[in-house]
């Protein structure tokens, strides 16, 4: 890293000067952040406390909730701080750290959703072999891969970005992203561009097609099954599909509006940032509402708390 720039302030010019509108945005962000934390923590605690949910699907879901906490915590506190400050800025070192956590959140989510799709595929297409295929050791291996590969690849990407010489210190965003930080440099890095394409292909495109392939197989098997089996498959897959589509659309909108926007700056900044603000809140709500076992477990945990006092 360029040690001479590590503590240099990077200005974030997407914010208006302090005023009533900033206070409104602060309160909205604050409540969104609090609700996101509560929703994910409740889901994590319910899965952890209820032994009937100690199954691969819910273990993956718990990790999706933890990942959501990482994503919103990488951005929301800094956004709230900047909304109340006269000079909205972040240190260059802090900016790079924020880039790392945001990218880890986004690409880990895709990896976890791909693993969850694989779990649903085995559960529906090979039900008799499920427990011999999706073993506890296989779950641990999949989760190790889900975290190790994205974190390793993205850490190297941030390292490459940190080696670029800087000649600008202004980002017109609410928070730092890798493309904006790269644009602060005086030079273009061919290696960084190629490596970025490699990460996109391996950690976005590949998981996306793996999920599509899994659901094509599930659809093929379900069409030949009984009506009751089709209904069960739909109820099992619906939450995952809703979450996957929601996250994919959020990422797509953020990428498009981040590069080709003709709308007002407020709409542009909201849409380019919504993949961090909304999915971490919506995902636990979708699973909590659409998954019968989780609804039943939440009720059971609440009843235990009422009848037995503090756990």
Tab-separated table of N, CA and C in Angstrom, residues 91-170:
chain	number	residue	atom	x	y	z
A	91	UNK	N	-10.673	8.081	5.441
A	91	UNK	CA	-9.249	7.925	5.147
A	91	UNK	C	-9.075	6.962	3.978
A	92	UNK	N	-7.981	7.111	3.255
A	92	UNK	CA	-7.727	6.225	2.112
A	92	UNK	C	-7.636	4.770	2.567
A	93	UNK	N	-6.983	4.531	3.718
A	93	UNK	CA	-6.913	3.172	4.253
A	93	UNK	C	-8.293	2.645	4.617
A	94	UNK	N	-9.113	3.507	5.234
A	94	UNK	CA	-10.484	3.112	5.566
A	94	UNK	C	-11.314	2.855	4.330
A	95	UNK	N	-11.061	3.620	3.280
A	95	UNK	CA	-11.771	3.451	2.018
A	95	UNK	C	-11.473	2.077	1.417
A	96	UNK	N	-10.202	1.684	1.426
A	96	UNK	CA	-9.817	0.370	0.893
A	96	UNK	C	-10.429	-0.753	1.726
A	97	UNK	N	-10.464	-0.560	3.046
A	97	UNK	CA	-11.064	-1.567	3.925
A	97	UNK	C	-12.561	-1.693	3.654
A	98	UNK	N	-13.211	-0.563	3.410
A	98	UNK	CA	-14.629	-0.583	3.086
A	98	UNK	C	-14.888	-1.310	1.764
A	99	UNK	N	-14.036	-1.063	0.776
A	99	UNK	CA	-14.130	-1.759	-0.510
A	99	UNK	C	-14.053	-3.269	-0.293
A	100	UNK	N	-13.099	-3.705	0.536
A	100	UNK	CA	-12.921	-5.137	0.787
A	100	UNK	C	-14.172	-5.744	1.403
A	101	UNK	N	-14.710	-5.113	2.448
A	101	UNK	CA	-15.873	-5.681	3.141
A	101	UNK	C	-17.117	-5.663	2.265
A	102	UNK	N	-17.304	-4.620	1.467
A	102	UNK	CA	-18.471	-4.556	0.578
A	102	UNK	C	-18.403	-5.652	-0.475
A	103	UNK	N	-17.222	-5.826	-1.074
A	103	UNK	CA	-17.067	-6.860	-2.100
A	103	UNK	C	-17.187	-8.264	-1.523
A	104	UNK	N	-16.627	-8.457	-0.329
A	104	UNK	CA	-16.761	-9.760	0.333
A	104	UNK	C	-18.231	-10.058	0.599
A	105	UNK	N	-18.964	-9.058	1.092
A	105	UNK	CA	-20.406	-9.231	1.332
A	105	UNK	C	-21.139	-9.636	0.059
A	106	UNK	N	-20.918	-8.889	-1.030
A	106	UNK	CA	-21.664	-9.133	-2.267
A	106	UNK	C	-21.331	-10.496	-2.865
A	107	UNK	N	-20.051	-10.845	-2.932
A	107	UNK	CA	-19.661	-12.082	-3.601
A	107	UNK	C	-19.832	-13.297	-2.699
A	108	UNK	N	-19.698	-13.124	-1.391
A	108	UNK	CA	-20.029	-14.219	-0.477
A	108	UNK	C	-21.512	-14.564	-0.560
A	109	UNK	N	-22.350	-13.538	-0.697
A	109	UNK	CA	-23.796	-13.779	-0.811
A	109	UNK	C	-24.097	-14.644	-2.019
A	110	UNK	N	-23.471	-14.322	-3.154
A	110	UNK	CA	-23.686	-15.133	-4.360
A	110	UNK	C	-23.199	-16.558	-4.151
A	111	UNK	N	-22.049	-16.717	-3.498
A	111	UNK	CA	-21.506	-18.051	-3.252
A	111	UNK	C	-22.425	-18.855	-2.333
A	112	UNK	N	-22.931	-18.215	-1.268
A	112	UNK	CA	-23.841	-18.906	-0.348
A	112	UNK	C	-25.135	-19.281	-1.053
A	113	UNK	N	-25.672	-18.383	-1.880
A	113	UNK	CA	-26.903	-18.683	-2.622
A	113	UNK	C	-26.691	-19.831	-3.606
A	114	UNK	N	-25.497	-19.927	-4.194
A	114	UNK	CA	-25.192	-21.033	-5.099
A	114	UNK	C	-25.137	-22.354	-4.330
A	115	UNK	N	-24.530	-22.337	-3.145
A	115	UNK	CA	-24.456	-23.537	-2.308
A	115	UNK	C	-25.853	-23.950	-1.846
A	116	UNK	N	-26.686	-22.970	-1.513
A	116	UNK	CA	-28.063	-23.272	-1.106
A	116	UNK	C	-28.853	-23.881	-2.259
A	117	UNK	N	-28.608	-23.413	-3.488
A	117	UNK	CA	-29.274	-23.988	-4.654
A	117	UNK	C	-28.847	-25.436	-4.856
A	118	UNK	N	-27.558	-25.708	-4.636
A	118	UNK	CA	-27.059	-27.084	-4.730
A	118	UNK	C	-27.744	-27.968	-3.690
A	119	UNK	N	-27.900	-27.450	-2.480
A	119	UNK	CA	-28.572	-28.195	-1.414
A	119	UNK	C	-30.016	-28.508	-1.790
A	120	UNK	N	-30.717	-27.531	-2.366
A	120	UNK	CA	-32.098	-27.754	-2.796
A	120	UNK	C	-32.160	-28.774	-3.948
A	121	UNK	N	-31.185	-28.704	-4.845
A	121	UNK	CA	-31.133	-29.653	-5.963
A	121	UNK	C	-31.002	-31.086	-5.449
A	122	UNK	N	-30.077	-31.321	-4.535
A	122	UNK	CA	-29.877	-32.678	-4.001
A	122	UNK	C	-31.114	-33.121	-3.223
A	123	UNK	N	-31.696	-32.200	-2.438
A	123	UNK	CA	-32.857	-32.530	-1.620
A	123	UNK	C	-34.051	-32.962	-2.465
A	124	UNK	N	-34.266	-32.314	-3.606
A	124	UNK	CA	-35.451	-32.583	-4.430
A	124	UNK	C	-35.181	-33.633	-5.508
A	125	UNK	N	-34.010	-33.586	-6.094
A	125	UNK	CA	-33.713	-34.490	-7.211
A	125	UNK	C	-33.127	-35.819	-6.762
A	126	UNK	N	-32.495	-35.849	-5.582
A	126	UNK	CA	-31.903	-37.088	-5.070
A	126	UNK	C	-32.235	-37.241	-3.586
A	127	UNK	N	-33.529	-37.301	-3.264
A	127	UNK	CA	-33.934	-37.288	-1.848
A	127	UNK	C	-33.409	-38.474	-1.046
A	128	UNK	N	-33.349	-39.661	-1.660
A	128	UNK	CA	-32.900	-40.843	-0.938
A	128	UNK	C	-31.404	-40.820	-0.659
A	129	UNK	N	-30.671	-40.048	-1.441
A	129	UNK	CA	-29.219	-39.967	-1.265
A	129	UNK	C	-28.785	-38.695	-0.544
A	130	UNK	N	-29.761	-37.877	-0.147
A	130	UNK	CA	-29.442	-36.554	0.394
A	130	UNK	C	-28.467	-36.628	1.562
A	131	UNK	N	-28.762	-37.490	2.547
A	131	UNK	CA	-27.944	-37.524	3.758
A	131	UNK	C	-26.575	-38.153	3.531
A	132	UNK	N	-26.401	-38.872	2.451
A	132	UNK	CA	-25.073	-39.411	2.143
A	132	UNK	C	-24.266	-38.448	1.275
A	133	UNK	N	-24.957	-37.529	0.599
A	133	UNK	CA	-24.258	-36.534	-0.240
A	133	UNK	C	-23.956	-35.266	0.549
A	134	UNK	N	-24.983	-34.714	1.185
A	134	UNK	CA	-24.813	-33.477	1.956
A	134	UNK	C	-24.557	-33.849	3.416
A	135	UNK	N	-23.346	-34.290	3.679
A	135	UNK	CA	-22.933	-34.695	5.015
A	135	UNK	C	-22.424	-33.483	5.794
A	136	UNK	N	-22.313	-33.596	7.127
A	136	UNK	CA	-21.745	-32.484	7.911
A	136	UNK	C	-20.361	-32.065	7.424
A	137	UNK	N	-19.527	-33.034	7.042
A	137	UNK	CA	-18.189	-32.688	6.542
A	137	UNK	C	-18.279	-31.957	5.206
A	138	UNK	N	-19.257	-32.333	4.362
A	138	UNK	CA	-19.449	-31.641	3.080
A	138	UNK	C	-19.923	-30.201	3.323
A	139	UNK	N	-20.802	-30.007	4.300
A	139	UNK	CA	-21.278	-28.662	4.642
A	139	UNK	C	-20.120	-27.788	5.096
A	140	UNK	N	-19.252	-28.324	5.967
A	140	UNK	CA	-18.083	-27.571	6.435
A	140	UNK	C	-17.156	-27.225	5.281
A	141	UNK	N	-16.959	-28.173	4.366
A	141	UNK	CA	-16.095	-27.940	3.214
A	141	UNK	C	-16.664	-26.836	2.328
A	142	UNK	N	-17.972	-26.905	2.055
A	142	UNK	CA	-18.615	-25.903	1.201
A	142	UNK	C	-18.516	-24.510	1.828
A	143	UNK	N	-18.737	-24.415	3.135
A	143	UNK	CA	-18.663	-23.121	3.807
A	143	UNK	C	-17.225	-22.594	3.826
A	144	UNK	N	-16.261	-23.491	3.961
A	144	UNK	CA	-14.856	-23.069	3.901
A	144	UNK	C	-14.532	-22.472	2.539
A	145	UNK	N	-14.999	-23.143	1.480
A	145	UNK	CA	-14.778	-22.652	0.112
A	145	UNK	C	-15.494	-21.322	-0.093
A	146	UNK	N	-16.741	-21.224	0.407
A	146	UNK	CA	-17.554	-20.019	0.246
A	146	UNK	C	-16.857	-18.786	0.825
A	147	UNK	N	-16.163	-18.961	1.947
A	147	UNK	CA	-15.490	-17.827	2.576
A	147	UNK	C	-14.052	-17.661	2.094
A	148	UNK	N	-13.321	-18.755	1.994
A	148	UNK	CA	-11.890	-18.666	1.716
A	148	UNK	C	-11.602	-18.098	0.325
A	149	UNK	N	-12.275	-18.613	-0.699
A	149	UNK	CA	-11.965	-18.186	-2.070
A	149	UNK	C	-12.309	-16.713	-2.298
A	150	UNK	N	-13.532	-16.249	-2.006
A	150	UNK	CA	-13.812	-14.815	-2.211
A	150	UNK	C	-12.906	-13.897	-1.390
A	151	UNK	N	-12.687	-14.217	-0.110
A	151	UNK	CA	-11.859	-13.348	0.732
A	151	UNK	C	-10.429	-13.285	0.194
A	152	UNK	N	-9.890	-14.424	-0.228
A	152	UNK	CA	-8.522	-14.456	-0.756
A	152	UNK	C	-8.409	-13.672	-2.054
A	153	UNK	N	-9.318	-13.938	-2.991
A	153	UNK	CA	-9.262	-13.252	-4.289
A	153	UNK	C	-9.497	-11.752	-4.142
A	154	UNK	N	-10.440	-11.376	-3.297
A	154	UNK	CA	-10.759	-9.958	-3.138
A	154	UNK	C	-9.674	-9.215	-2.361
A	155	UNK	N	-9.034	-9.891	-1.429
A	155	UNK	CA	-7.921	-9.266	-0.704
A	155	UNK	C	-6.797	-8.914	-1.675
A	156	UNK	N	-6.531	-9.807	-2.621
A	156	UNK	CA	-5.489	-9.527	-3.609
A	156	UNK	C	-5.912	-8.388	-4.533
A	157	UNK	N	-7.210	-8.324	-4.868
A	157	UNK	CA	-7.695	-7.228	-5.710
A	157	UNK	C	-7.498	-5.884	-5.002
A	158	UNK	N	-7.839	-5.817	-3.720
A	158	UNK	CA	-7.649	-4.577	-2.964
A	158	UNK	C	-6.164	-4.246	-2.860
A	159	UNK	N	-5.334	-5.276	-2.727
A	159	UNK	CA	-3.879	-5.037	-2.697
A	159	UNK	C	-3.417	-4.404	-4.008
A	160	UNK	N	-3.890	-4.938	-5.147
A	160	UNK	CA	-3.521	-4.353	-6.443
A	160	UNK	C	-3.980	-2.899	-6.533
A	161	UNK	N	-5.197	-2.632	-6.069
A	161	UNK	CA	-5.723	-1.260	-6.085
A	161	UNK	C	-4.878	-0.343	-5.211
A	162	UNK	N	-4.447	-0.847	-4.068
A	162	UNK	CA	-3.683	-0.015	-3.124
A	162	UNK	C	-2.300	0.354	-3.664
A	163	UNK	N	-1.814	-0.373	-4.667
A	163	UNK	CA	-0.491	-0.090	-5.218
A	163	UNK	C	-0.520	1.007	-6.292
A	164	UNK	N	-1.705	1.416	-6.709
A	164	UNK	CA	-1.804	2.430	-7.751
A	164	UNK	C	-1.472	3.813	-7.190
A	165	UNK	N	-0.718	4.615	-7.925
A	165	UNK	CA	-0.422	5.987	-7.468
A	165	UNK	C	-1.673	6.855	-7.568
A	166	UNK	N	-1.826	7.767	-6.636
A	166	UNK	CA	-3.020	8.612	-6.589
A	166	UNK	C	-2.718	10.021	-7.072
A	167	UNK	N	-3.705	10.599	-7.784
A	167	UNK	CA	-3.588	12.012	-8.152
A	167	UNK	C	-4.915	12.743	-7.930
A	168	UNK	N	-5.921	12.020	-7.442
A	168	UNK	CA	-7.217	12.630	-7.104
A	168	UNK	C	-7.658	12.072	-5.754
A	169	UNK	N	-8.523	12.833	-5.049
A	169	UNK	CA	-8.947	12.412	-3.720
A	169	UNK	C	-10.430	12.728	-3.492
A	170	UNK	N	-11.203	12.673	-4.576
A	170	UNK	CA	-12.640	12.978	-4.492
A	170	UNK	C	-13.424	11.843	-5.146
